């Protein structure tokens, strides 16, 4: 310890700590302060009391955005907690070429949400791949308006989010599967347990903690969705702006002459509470399951 | 990413009396090696998922290569271009300054990757290997920020960057992401798993903090550093919302923001948009494919060490 002067740890910590304070902690506090002002994107702004929060109550767009968020979460949760686990089991075993498959399954994750949304925009277009094939097969007579109908657009964005998320959660499960006792599986196999029974009775309980962690990640990211809806709707939130998300509204108020950073901050506070609720609920579930 | 591990160790199953030894051995054998049927089923499933995950990218690549005279709206989709051409890649550059956008994205990504490697390994080392007052508090602060979705603070982050006079600059785009709290915790975790005896031996030999960091700790956490670097690069290159808020001048756009501009203006030509998306997509795939070895190794490393 002779050579460790009292300040040397701090020299190493200070850069990261500065970033934390300036770009995480201070903005969190400042969001609350800003939400009581009418700050503009160009600068300035004065205290307006609770005016922004009153306006939130009458904001029709926000109601649609919240409804969309709930639908988004309810649909994404079951798909993204189960399917990636099955995928992880599929790529877990060492087989010739398995690294290629793992990497390929992960590709949608490394692609930008913008790129992904632009690709799917073309696939879901009136004259795109899906409509073309469906018409050819005689399933439909005219193109389905995936990108212009309020509900079809929302569900298109949801399927896109699910598609893009599969590989990400697969990798987390893959890491967790490494910790599920191999001996347990072997013993059960010897006792004649089928692959399906081993999956439900050994694998799933073994990754339960990871599953709840993933459920939290999925709900929070479903509530924060932006790029997919923004691009698929052409930036305007679909018909009548009914396909907006809360983050899209925040972005909308962040720029231009119509912009209002105070109102955007009030929306951010709504977003905070909306994401905290499922997080707390699932964390509680985790504790309960651990106690049982 | 920390992964919750199951503390319950597998329990050894006692031998059942009367179980023929041969049967047991054969059972174990078939568990490790795969029956031909299982192999075939697995490969069929793997190929099926492969088509779902990379099919759309191939379709987009194919569209970008189809000649202008070729009908891309055929009812029976054709994956292989009839008249393959690279003209649309040139045409993208004629309509939007796509190479400038790429340079902008690259500048941001380099700053973010560099900042994260340096900042988070220094802080992660200090928090895990050095004793000092306030260590627990600092660690708690880093953990606490993970709960907060970044979108919640994005507006006041913009106000902060604007007050620094960095609104509408590429440096302003890179700055907030240059040291991520999650990366600090990843490095903390990696350094913590190294045996403390090595440090003690080095101290006895008279190594100072910097020498212990540079020559002992750093070389042992290469896997985690590459995971941090890959994630930082992907995050910076793919980000859309933050540069969209910070940048107002079209000539400063990053690739993702510029692409959206392309889609809005030229939505009538899918070949052009396809070429644009491929220009944004191919570099990240190359980076990832080249480093995936370290990535998957690092992910497993992190999981085992918990």
Coordinates of C-alpha atoms in Angstrom, one line a residue:
Chain A
X1 CA 0.0 0.0 0.0
X2 CA 3.1 2.2 0.2
X3 CA 2.8 3.3 -3.4
X4 CA -1.0 3.9 -3.4
X5 CA -1.5 7.5 -2.5
X6 CA -5.0 8.5 -1.4
X7 CA -5.9 10.3 -4.5
X8 CA -4.8 7.7 -7.1
X9 CA -8.1 5.8 -7.0
X10 CA -10.0 9.0 -7.5
X11 CA -7.9 10.0 -10.5
X12 CA -9.1 6.8 -12.2
X13 CA -12.7 7.2 -11.1
X14 CA -13.2 10.9 -11.8
X15 CA -13.7 10.7 -15.6
X16 CA -16.5 8.1 -15.4
X17 CA -18.0 9.8 -12.3
X18 CA -18.0 13.2 -14.1
X19 CA -19.9 11.6 -17.0
X20 CA -22.4 10.0 -14.6
X21 CA -23.1 13.3 -12.8
X22 CA -23.2 15.5 -15.9
X23 CA -25.1 13.2 -18.3
X24 CA -27.2 10.9 -16.1
X25 CA -27.7 12.4 -12.6
X26 CA -28.1 16.0 -13.5
X27 CA -30.4 15.4 -16.5
X28 CA -32.6 13.3 -14.2
X29 CA -33.0 16.2 -11.8
X30 CA -33.2 18.8 -14.6
X31 CA -36.0 16.8 -16.3
X32 CA -38.2 17.5 -13.2
X33 CA -37.2 21.2 -13.2
X34 CA -37.8 21.6 -16.9
X35 CA -41.2 20.0 -16.7
X36 CA -42.5 23.1 -14.8
X37 CA -41.2 25.5 -17.6
X38 CA -42.1 26.2 -21.2
X39 CA -38.4 25.9 -22.3
X40 CA -38.0 26.1 -26.1
X41 CA -35.6 24.1 -28.3
X42 CA -33.8 27.3 -29.2
X43 CA -33.3 28.4 -25.6
X44 CA -35.1 30.3 -22.8
X45 CA -38.3 29.4 -21.0
X46 CA -40.1 30.5 -17.9
X47 CA -41.8 28.8 -15.0
X48 CA -45.4 27.8 -15.8
X49 CA -46.3 25.7 -12.7
X50 CA -48.4 22.7 -13.4
X51 CA -49.6 23.8 -16.8
X52 CA -47.7 21.0 -18.6
X53 CA -49.2 18.4 -16.4
X54 CA -52.7 19.7 -16.8
X55 CA -52.2 19.6 -20.6
X56 CA -51.1 16.0 -20.4
X57 CA -54.5 15.0 -19.0
X58 CA -56.2 16.3 -22.1
X59 CA -53.6 15.1 -24.6
X60 CA -55.4 12.7 -26.9
X61 CA -52.1 11.7 -28.6
X62 CA -50.7 10.6 -25.3
X63 CA -53.8 8.4 -24.7
X64 CA -53.2 6.7 -28.0
X65 CA -49.5 6.4 -27.2
X66 CA -50.1 4.8 -23.8
X67 CA -52.6 2.4 -25.3
X68 CA -50.1 1.4 -28.0
X69 CA -47.4 0.9 -25.3
X70 CA -49.6 -1.4 -23.3
X71 CA -50.5 -3.5 -26.4
X72 CA -46.9 -3.5 -27.4
X73 CA -45.8 -4.9 -24.1
X74 CA -48.6 -7.4 -23.8
X75 CA -47.8 -8.9 -27.2
X76 CA -44.0 -8.8 -26.9
X77 CA -43.7 -10.3 -23.5
X78 CA -44.9 -13.9 -24.2
X79 CA -43.1 -14.1 -27.6
X80 CA -39.8 -12.7 -26.4
X81 CA -39.6 -14.7 -23.2
X82 CA -40.3 -18.1 -24.7
X83 CA -39.1 -18.1 -28.3
X84 CA -35.5 -17.0 -27.6
X85 CA -35.2 -19.7 -24.9
X86 CA -36.2 -22.3 -27.5
X87 CA -33.6 -20.8 -29.9
X88 CA -30.9 -20.9 -27.2
X89 CA -31.6 -24.6 -26.6
X90 CA -31.4 -25.1 -30.4
X91 CA -28.0 -23.4 -30.7
X92 CA -26.6 -24.6 -27.4
X93 CA -25.3 -28.0 -28.6
X94 CA -22.0 -28.0 -30.4
X95 CA -22.7 -29.0 -34.0
X96 CA -20.7 -28.4 -37.2
X97 CA -21.4 -24.8 -38.3
X98 CA -23.2 -23.8 -35.1
X99 CA -21.1 -20.6 -34.8
X100 CA -22.4 -19.6 -38.2
X101 CA -26.0 -20.1 -37.1
X102 CA -25.5 -18.2 -33.8
X103 CA -23.9 -15.3 -35.6
X104 CA -26.6 -15.2 -38.3
X105 CA -29.4 -15.3 -35.7
X106 CA -27.8 -12.4 -34.0
X107 CA -27.5 -10.3 -37.2
X108 CA -30.9 -8.5 -36.7
X109 CA -29.7 -7.3 -33.3
X110 CA -26.6 -5.6 -34.7
X111 CA -28.5 -3.9 -37.5
X112 CA -29.8 -0.4 -36.8
X113 CA -33.5 -0.2 -36.0
X114 CA -33.7 2.3 -38.9
X115 CA -32.2 -0.1 -41.4
X116 CA -34.4 -2.9 -40.1
X117 CA -37.5 -0.7 -40.3
X118 CA -36.6 0.4 -43.9
X119 CA -36.2 -3.2 -44.9
X120 CA -39.5 -4.2 -43.5
X121 CA -41.2 -1.2 -45.0
X122 CA -40.3 -2.6 -48.4
X123 CA -41.4 -6.1 -47.5
X124 CA -44.7 -4.9 -46.1
X125 CA -45.4 -2.4 -48.9
X126 CA -48.6 -2.7 -50.9
X127 CA -46.5 -4.1 -53.7
X128 CA -43.9 -5.7 -51.5
X129 CA -42.9 -9.3 -50.7
X130 CA -45.6 -10.3 -48.3
X131 CA -48.6 -8.8 -50.3
X132 CA -47.1 -10.2 -53.5
X133 CA -46.8 -13.7 -52.2
X134 CA -50.2 -13.7 -50.5
X135 CA -51.8 -12.5 -53.7
X136 CA -50.0 -15.1 -55.7
X137 CA -51.2 -17.8 -53.3
X138 CA -54.7 -16.4 -53.6
X139 CA -55.0 -15.8 -49.9
X140 CA -56.0 -12.1 -50.4
X141 CA -57.5 -10.3 -53.4
X142 CA -56.1 -6.9 -52.7
X143 CA -53.0 -5.8 -50.8
X144 CA -53.3 -5.6 -47.0
X145 CA -52.6 -2.0 -45.9
X146 CA -49.8 -2.9 -43.4
X147 CA -48.4 0.6 -43.4
X148 CA -51.5 2.7 -43.5
X149 CA -54.1 1.0 -41.3
X150 CA -53.9 2.0 -37.6
X151 CA -53.9 -1.5 -36.2
X152 CA -52.0 -3.3 -39.0
X153 CA -49.2 -0.7 -38.7
X154 CA -49.0 -1.2 -34.9
X155 CA -48.9 -4.9 -35.3
X156 CA -46.3 -4.7 -38.1
X157 CA -44.1 -2.6 -35.8
X158 CA -44.6 -5.1 -33.0
X159 CA -43.6 -8.1 -35.2
X160 CA -40.6 -6.2 -36.3
X161 CA -39.5 -5.5 -32.7
X162 CA -40.0 -9.2 -31.8
X163 CA -38.0 -10.2 -34.9
X164 CA -35.2 -7.8 -34.0
X165 CA -35.2 -8.9 -30.4
X166 CA -35.0 -12.7 -30.8
X167 CA -31.2 -12.9 -31.1
X168 CA -30.5 -10.6 -28.3
X169 CA -32.5 -12.5 -25.7
X170 CA -31.2 -15.8 -27.2
X171 CA -27.7 -14.8 -26.3
X172 CA -28.6 -14.0 -22.7
X173 CA -30.4 -17.3 -22.4
X174 CA -27.4 -19.1 -24.0
X175 CA -25.2 -17.7 -21.3
X176 CA -27.7 -18.8 -18.6
X177 CA -28.0 -22.3 -20.0
X178 CA -24.3 -22.8 -19.4
X179 CA -25.2 -22.7 -15.7
X180 CA -28.0 -25.2 -15.8
X181 CA -26.6 -28.5 -14.4
X182 CA -25.6 -30.8 -17.2
X183 CA -25.5 -33.8 -14.9
X184 CA -29.2 -33.1 -14.0
X185 CA -30.1 -33.4 -17.7
X186 CA -28.1 -36.6 -18.1
X187 CA -29.6 -38.2 -15.1
X188 CA -33.1 -37.4 -16.3
X189 CA -32.3 -38.7 -19.7
X190 CA -31.1 -41.9 -18.2
X191 CA -34.3 -42.2 -16.3
X192 CA -36.2 -41.9 -19.6
X193 CA -37.4 -38.3 -19.4
X194 CA -38.3 -37.0 -22.9
X195 CA -36.5 -33.9 -24.3
X196 CA -39.7 -32.0 -23.7
X197 CA -40.1 -33.0 -20.1
X198 CA -36.4 -32.2 -19.5
X199 CA -37.1 -28.8 -21.0
X200 CA -40.1 -28.0 -18.8
X201 CA -38.8 -29.6 -15.6
X202 CA -35.1 -28.8 -15.7
X203 CA -34.3 -26.1 -18.2
X204 CA -37.1 -23.7 -17.4
X205 CA -36.7 -23.8 -13.6
X206 CA -32.9 -23.5 -14.1
X207 CA -33.2 -20.2 -16.1
X208 CA -36.1 -18.8 -14.1
X209 CA -34.1 -15.9 -12.7
X210 CA -32.8 -15.0 -16.2
X211 CA -36.4 -15.3 -17.5
X212 CA -37.6 -12.6 -15.1
X213 CA -34.7 -10.4 -15.9
X214 CA -35.5 -10.8 -19.6
X215 CA -39.2 -10.1 -18.9
X216 CA -38.1 -6.8 -17.3
X217 CA -35.8 -5.9 -20.2
X218 CA -38.6 -6.7 -22.7
X219 CA -41.3 -4.6 -20.9
X220 CA -39.1 -1.6 -20.5
X221 CA -37.9 -1.7 -24.1
X222 CA -41.4 -2.3 -25.4
X223 CA -42.5 0.9 -23.6
X224 CA -39.5 2.8 -25.0
X225 CA -40.1 1.9 -28.6
X226 CA -39.3 4.6 -31.1
X227 CA -37.4 3.9 -34.4
X228 CA -39.7 1.1 -35.7
X229 CA -42.9 3.1 -35.3
X230 CA -41.3 6.3 -36.5
X231 CA -39.9 4.8 -39.7
X232 CA -42.8 2.5 -40.6
X233 CA -45.3 5.4 -40.1
X234 CA -43.1 7.7 -42.2
X235 CA -42.4 9.9 -39.1
X236 CA -45.9 11.1 -38.6
X237 CA -47.3 8.4 -36.3
X238 CA -49.6 6.8 -38.8
X239 CA -53.2 7.8 -39.5
X240 CA -54.2 10.7 -37.3
X241 CA -51.0 10.2 -35.3
X242 CA -52.6 7.2 -33.6
X243 CA -49.6 5.0 -34.0
X244 CA -47.3 7.2 -31.9
X245 CA -45.4 6.0 -28.9
X246 CA -44.5 8.1 -25.8
X247 CA -40.9 8.5 -27.0
X248 CA -42.2 9.6 -30.4
X249 CA -44.1 12.4 -28.7
X250 CA -41.1 13.4 -26.7
X251 CA -39.0 13.6 -29.9
X252 CA -41.8 15.5 -31.7
X253 CA -41.7 18.3 -29.0
X254 CA -37.9 18.4 -29.0
X255 CA -37.5 20.5 -32.2
X256 CA -38.9 23.2 -34.4
X257 CA -41.0 26.2 -33.8
X258 CA -43.8 24.1 -32.3
X259 CA -41.3 22.5 -30.0
X260 CA -41.7 22.7 -26.2
X261 CA -39.0 21.1 -24.1
X262 CA -41.0 21.7 -20.9
X263 CA -43.9 19.6 -22.3
X264 CA -41.4 17.0 -23.6
X265 CA -40.0 16.8 -20.1
X266 CA -43.4 16.3 -18.6
X267 CA -43.9 13.5 -21.1
X268 CA -40.6 12.0 -20.0
X269 CA -41.8 11.9 -16.4
X270 CA -44.9 10.0 -17.7
X271 CA -42.5 7.6 -19.5
X272 CA -40.5 7.1 -16.3
X273 CA -43.6 6.1 -14.3
X274 CA -44.9 3.9 -17.1
X275 CA -41.6 1.9 -17.2
X276 CA -41.2 1.7 -13.5
X277 CA -44.5 -0.1 -12.9
X278 CA -43.7 -3.3 -14.8
X279 CA -40.2 -3.3 -13.4
X280 CA -41.4 -3.2 -9.8
X281 CA -44.1 -5.8 -10.5
X282 CA -41.7 -8.2 -12.1
X283 CA -39.0 -7.7 -9.4
X284 CA -41.7 -8.5 -6.8
X285 CA -42.6 -11.6 -8.7
X286 CA -38.9 -12.6 -8.7
X287 CA -38.7 -12.2 -4.9
X288 CA -42.0 -14.2 -4.4
X289 CA -40.7 -17.0 -6.6
X290 CA -37.4 -17.0 -4.8
X291 CA -39.2 -17.3 -1.4
X292 CA -41.5 -20.1 -2.6
Chain B
X1 CA -24.8 -8.1 -18.8
X2 CA -25.0 -9.8 -15.5
X3 CA -26.7 -13.2 -15.6
X4 CA -28.5 -14.6 -12.7
X5 CA -27.1 -18.0 -11.8
X6 CA -28.8 -20.8 -10.0
X7 CA -27.0 -21.4 -6.8
X8 CA -28.5 -24.9 -6.5
X9 CA -25.9 -27.3 -7.6
X10 CA -27.1 -30.4 -9.4
X11 CA -27.7 -33.3 -7.1
X12 CA -26.1 -36.6 -7.8
X13 CA -28.7 -39.2 -8.4
X14 CA -28.0 -42.4 -6.4
X15 CA -27.8 -45.6 -8.3
X16 CA -31.0 -47.6 -8.5
X17 CA -30.4 -51.1 -7.4
X18 CA -30.9 -53.6 -10.2
X19 CA -30.3 -51.1 -13.0
X20 CA -28.3 -52.9 -15.7
X21 CA -24.9 -51.2 -16.1
X22 CA -25.0 -51.5 -19.9
X23 CA -28.3 -49.7 -20.2
X24 CA -27.0 -46.8 -18.2
X25 CA -23.9 -46.5 -20.2
X26 CA -25.8 -46.6 -23.5
X27 CA -28.1 -43.9 -22.1
X28 CA -25.2 -41.6 -21.3
X29 CA -23.6 -42.2 -24.6
X30 CA -26.8 -41.3 -26.6
X31 CA -27.1 -38.1 -24.5
X32 CA -23.7 -36.8 -25.5
X33 CA -23.7 -38.0 -29.1
X34 CA -26.7 -37.2 -31.2
X35 CA -28.8 -39.7 -33.1
X36 CA -29.0 -39.1 -36.9
X37 CA -32.7 -38.2 -36.6
X38 CA -32.0 -35.6 -34.0
X39 CA -29.3 -34.1 -36.1
X40 CA -31.5 -33.8 -39.1
X41 CA -34.3 -32.2 -37.1
X42 CA -31.9 -29.8 -35.5
X43 CA -30.5 -28.7 -38.9
X44 CA -33.9 -28.3 -40.4
X45 CA -34.9 -26.1 -37.5
X46 CA -31.7 -24.1 -37.7
X47 CA -32.1 -23.5 -41.5
X48 CA -35.7 -22.5 -40.9
X49 CA -34.7 -19.9 -38.3
X50 CA -31.9 -18.8 -40.5
X51 CA -34.3 -18.0 -43.3
X52 CA -36.5 -15.9 -41.0
X53 CA -33.5 -14.0 -39.5
X54 CA -31.4 -13.2 -42.5
X55 CA -34.0 -13.6 -45.3
X56 CA -35.1 -10.0 -45.1
X57 CA -31.5 -8.8 -45.4
X58 CA -31.0 -10.9 -48.5
X59 CA -34.2 -9.7 -50.0
X60 CA -33.1 -6.1 -49.5
X61 CA -29.6 -6.8 -50.9
X62 CA -31.3 -8.4 -53.9
X63 CA -33.6 -5.4 -54.4
X64 CA -30.6 -3.1 -54.3
X65 CA -28.8 -5.0 -57.1
X66 CA -31.8 -5.2 -59.5
X67 CA -31.5 -3.2 -62.6
X68 CA -33.7 -0.2 -63.3
X69 CA -35.4 -1.9 -66.2
X70 CA -36.2 -4.9 -64.1
X71 CA -39.7 -5.3 -62.6
X72 CA -39.3 -5.5 -58.9
X73 CA -43.1 -5.8 -58.3
X74 CA -43.5 -9.3 -59.7
X75 CA -46.0 -11.5 -57.9
X76 CA -43.5 -14.4 -57.7
X77 CA -40.7 -12.8 -55.8
X78 CA -37.3 -13.3 -57.5
X79 CA -34.4 -13.4 -55.1
X80 CA -31.7 -13.3 -57.8
X81 CA -31.5 -10.1 -59.7
X82 CA -32.0 -10.6 -63.5
X83 CA -29.8 -7.7 -64.5
X84 CA -27.4 -7.3 -61.5
X85 CA -26.0 -3.8 -61.2
X86 CA -24.3 -1.5 -58.7
X87 CA -25.7 1.7 -60.2
X88 CA -28.1 2.3 -57.3
X89 CA -25.2 2.5 -54.9
X90 CA -23.8 5.3 -57.0
X91 CA -27.2 6.9 -57.3
X92 CA -27.6 7.1 -53.6
X93 CA -24.4 9.2 -53.4
X94 CA -25.9 11.5 -56.1
X95 CA -29.0 12.2 -54.1
X96 CA -27.7 12.3 -50.6
X97 CA -24.1 12.8 -49.4
X98 CA -24.0 9.2 -48.1
X99 CA -20.2 9.0 -47.8
X100 CA -20.1 12.2 -45.7
X101 CA -22.8 10.7 -43.5
X102 CA -20.7 7.6 -43.2
X103 CA -17.7 9.6 -42.2
X104 CA -19.8 11.4 -39.6
X105 CA -21.1 8.1 -38.2
X106 CA -17.5 6.8 -38.1
X107 CA -16.3 9.9 -36.2
X108 CA -19.0 9.5 -33.6
X109 CA -18.4 5.8 -33.2
X110 CA -14.6 6.2 -32.8
X111 CA -15.1 8.8 -30.1
X112 CA -17.6 6.6 -28.3
X113 CA -15.5 3.4 -28.5
X114 CA -12.3 5.1 -27.4
X115 CA -14.0 6.9 -24.5
X116 CA -15.7 3.8 -23.2
X117 CA -12.6 1.6 -23.4
X118 CA -10.5 4.1 -21.5
X119 CA -13.1 5.6 -19.1
X120 CA -14.8 2.4 -18.1
X121 CA -11.6 0.3 -17.7
X122 CA -10.0 2.9 -15.5
X123 CA -13.1 3.3 -13.3
X124 CA -13.9 -0.4 -13.3
X125 CA -10.3 -1.1 -12.1
X126 CA -10.3 1.4 -9.3
X127 CA -13.8 0.3 -8.1
X128 CA -12.8 -3.4 -8.0
X129 CA -9.1 -3.4 -7.1
X130 CA -8.5 -0.4 -4.9
X131 CA -9.7 0.5 -1.5
X132 CA -10.9 4.0 -0.9
X133 CA -13.5 6.0 1.0
X134 CA -16.7 6.4 -1.0
X135 CA -16.1 3.4 -3.2
X136 CA -19.5 1.8 -2.3
X137 CA -21.3 5.0 -2.8
X138 CA -19.8 5.5 -6.3
X139 CA -20.6 1.9 -7.2
X140 CA -24.2 2.4 -6.0
X141 CA -24.6 5.5 -8.2
X142 CA -23.5 3.5 -11.3
X143 CA -25.9 0.7 -10.5
X144 CA -28.8 3.2 -9.9
X145 CA -28.5 4.8 -13.3
X146 CA -29.2 1.5 -15.0
X147 CA -32.8 1.6 -13.8
X148 CA -33.5 4.8 -15.7
X149 CA -34.3 4.4 -19.4
X150 CA -32.1 6.8 -21.4
X151 CA -35.2 8.2 -23.2
X152 CA -36.5 9.7 -20.0
X153 CA -33.5 12.1 -19.7
X154 CA -32.9 12.7 -23.4
X155 CA -34.5 16.1 -23.4
X156 CA -32.5 17.5 -20.5
X157 CA -29.4 15.8 -21.9
X158 CA -30.0 17.9 -25.0
X159 CA -30.4 21.0 -22.9
X160 CA -27.0 20.2 -21.2
X161 CA -25.2 19.6 -24.5
X162 CA -26.8 22.8 -25.9
X163 CA -25.5 24.8 -22.8
X164 CA -22.0 23.5 -23.6
X165 CA -22.5 25.0 -27.1
X166 CA -22.4 21.6 -28.7
X167 CA -25.9 21.4 -30.1
X168 CA -25.8 20.5 -33.8
X169 CA -22.2 19.2 -33.6
X170 CA -20.9 15.6 -34.0
X171 CA -19.0 16.0 -30.8
X172 CA -22.2 16.8 -29.1
X173 CA -23.7 13.5 -30.5
X174 CA -20.8 11.5 -29.2
X175 CA -20.2 13.2 -25.8
X176 CA -22.9 11.8 -23.5
X177 CA -22.3 8.2 -24.6
X178 CA -18.5 8.3 -24.2
X179 CA -18.6 6.6 -20.8
X180 CA -21.6 4.3 -20.2
X181 CA -22.5 3.2 -16.7
X182 CA -23.2 -0.3 -17.9
X183 CA -19.7 -0.5 -19.4
X184 CA -18.1 0.6 -16.1
X185 CA -20.0 -2.2 -14.3
X186 CA -19.0 -4.7 -17.0
X187 CA -15.3 -3.8 -16.5
X188 CA -15.8 -3.8 -12.7
X189 CA -17.2 -7.3 -12.9
X190 CA -14.3 -8.5 -15.1
X191 CA -11.6 -7.0 -12.9
X192 CA -13.2 -8.3 -9.8
X193 CA -12.9 -11.9 -10.9
X194 CA -9.1 -11.8 -11.1
X195 CA -7.4 -13.3 -8.0
X196 CA -6.3 -10.7 -5.4
X197 CA -3.1 -12.6 -4.7
X198 CA -1.6 -11.5 -8.0
X199 CA -2.1 -7.9 -6.9
X200 CA -0.6 -8.5 -3.5
X201 CA 2.4 -10.1 -5.0
X202 CA 2.8 -7.1 -7.3
X203 CA 2.5 -4.7 -4.4
X204 CA 5.3 -6.6 -2.6
X205 CA 7.4 -6.3 -5.7
X206 CA 6.9 -2.6 -5.6
X207 CA 4.5 -2.1 -8.5
X208 CA 2.4 1.1 -8.3
X209 CA -1.3 1.4 -9.2
X210 CA -0.6 2.3 -12.8
X211 CA 1.8 -0.6 -13.3
X212 CA -0.7 -3.1 -11.8
X213 CA -3.4 -1.7 -14.0
X214 CA -1.4 -1.6 -17.2
X215 CA 0.6 -4.8 -16.9
X216 CA -1.4 -7.2 -14.7
X217 CA -5.1 -6.3 -14.8
X218 CA -5.6 -5.0 -18.3
X219 CA -4.2 -8.0 -20.2
X220 CA -6.5 -10.4 -18.3
X221 CA -9.8 -8.7 -19.3
X222 CA -9.3 -8.5 -23.1
X223 CA -12.5 -10.5 -23.7
X224 CA -14.7 -8.0 -21.7
X225 CA -13.0 -5.1 -23.3
X226 CA -13.8 -6.4 -26.8
X227 CA -17.5 -6.9 -25.7
X228 CA -17.5 -3.3 -24.5
X229 CA -15.9 -2.1 -27.7
X230 CA -18.3 -4.0 -29.9
X231 CA -21.4 -2.9 -28.0
X232 CA -20.2 0.7 -28.0
X233 CA -19.5 0.7 -31.7
X234 CA -22.9 -0.9 -32.6
X235 CA -24.7 1.5 -30.2
X236 CA -23.1 4.6 -31.7
X237 CA -23.4 3.5 -35.3
X238 CA -27.0 2.4 -35.0
X239 CA -28.3 5.2 -32.8
X240 CA -31.1 7.2 -34.3
X241 CA -33.1 9.2 -31.7
X242 CA -30.2 11.1 -30.1
X243 CA -28.5 12.3 -33.3
X244 CA -32.0 13.1 -34.6
X245 CA -32.5 15.5 -31.7
X246 CA -29.0 17.0 -31.6
X247 CA -28.4 17.5 -35.3
X248 CA -30.2 20.1 -37.4
X249 CA -27.9 20.7 -40.4
X250 CA -28.3 18.0 -43.0
X251 CA -24.6 18.0 -43.8
X252 CA -23.9 16.9 -40.2
X253 CA -26.3 14.0 -40.2
X254 CA -25.1 10.5 -39.3
X255 CA -25.9 7.6 -41.5
X256 CA -29.1 6.6 -39.8
X257 CA -30.6 10.1 -39.7
X258 CA -29.6 10.6 -43.3
X259 CA -31.2 7.4 -44.4
X260 CA -34.5 8.4 -43.0
X261 CA -34.2 11.6 -45.1
X262 CA -33.6 9.3 -48.2
X263 CA -36.7 7.4 -47.5
X264 CA -38.8 10.5 -47.1
X265 CA -37.7 12.1 -50.3
X266 CA -37.3 9.1 -52.7
X267 CA -39.9 6.7 -51.3
X268 CA -40.8 5.9 -55.0
X269 CA -37.6 4.0 -55.7
X270 CA -37.2 1.0 -53.4
X271 CA -33.9 0.1 -55.2
X272 CA -32.3 3.3 -54.0
X273 CA -33.5 3.0 -50.4
X274 CA -32.3 -0.7 -50.5
X275 CA -28.9 0.4 -51.6
X276 CA -28.8 3.1 -48.9
X277 CA -29.7 0.6 -46.1
X278 CA -27.1 -1.8 -47.4
X279 CA -24.5 1.0 -47.1
X280 CA -25.4 1.4 -43.5
X281 CA -25.8 -2.3 -42.8
X282 CA -22.7 -3.9 -44.4
X283 CA -20.0 -2.1 -42.4
X284 CA -21.6 -3.2 -39.1
X285 CA -22.0 -6.8 -40.3
X286 CA -18.3 -6.8 -41.2
X287 CA -17.3 -5.4 -37.9
X288 CA -19.4 -7.9 -36.1
X289 CA -18.4 -10.9 -38.2
X290 CA -14.8 -10.1 -37.7
X291 CA -15.1 -9.8 -33.9
X292 CA -17.9 -12.3 -33.2
X293 CA -15.3 -14.8 -31.9
X294 CA -14.4 -12.4 -29.1
X295 CA -18.0 -11.4 -28.6
X296 CA -19.4 -14.9 -28.0
X297 CA -16.3 -15.8 -25.9
X298 CA -16.7 -12.6 -23.8
X299 CA -20.4 -13.2 -23.3
X300 CA -19.7 -16.7 -22.0
X301 CA -16.8 -15.5 -19.9
X302 CA -19.1 -12.9 -18.3
X303 CA -21.8 -15.5 -17.6
X304 CA -19.4 -17.9 -15.9
X305 CA -17.9 -15.3 -13.7
X306 CA -21.3 -13.9 -12.9

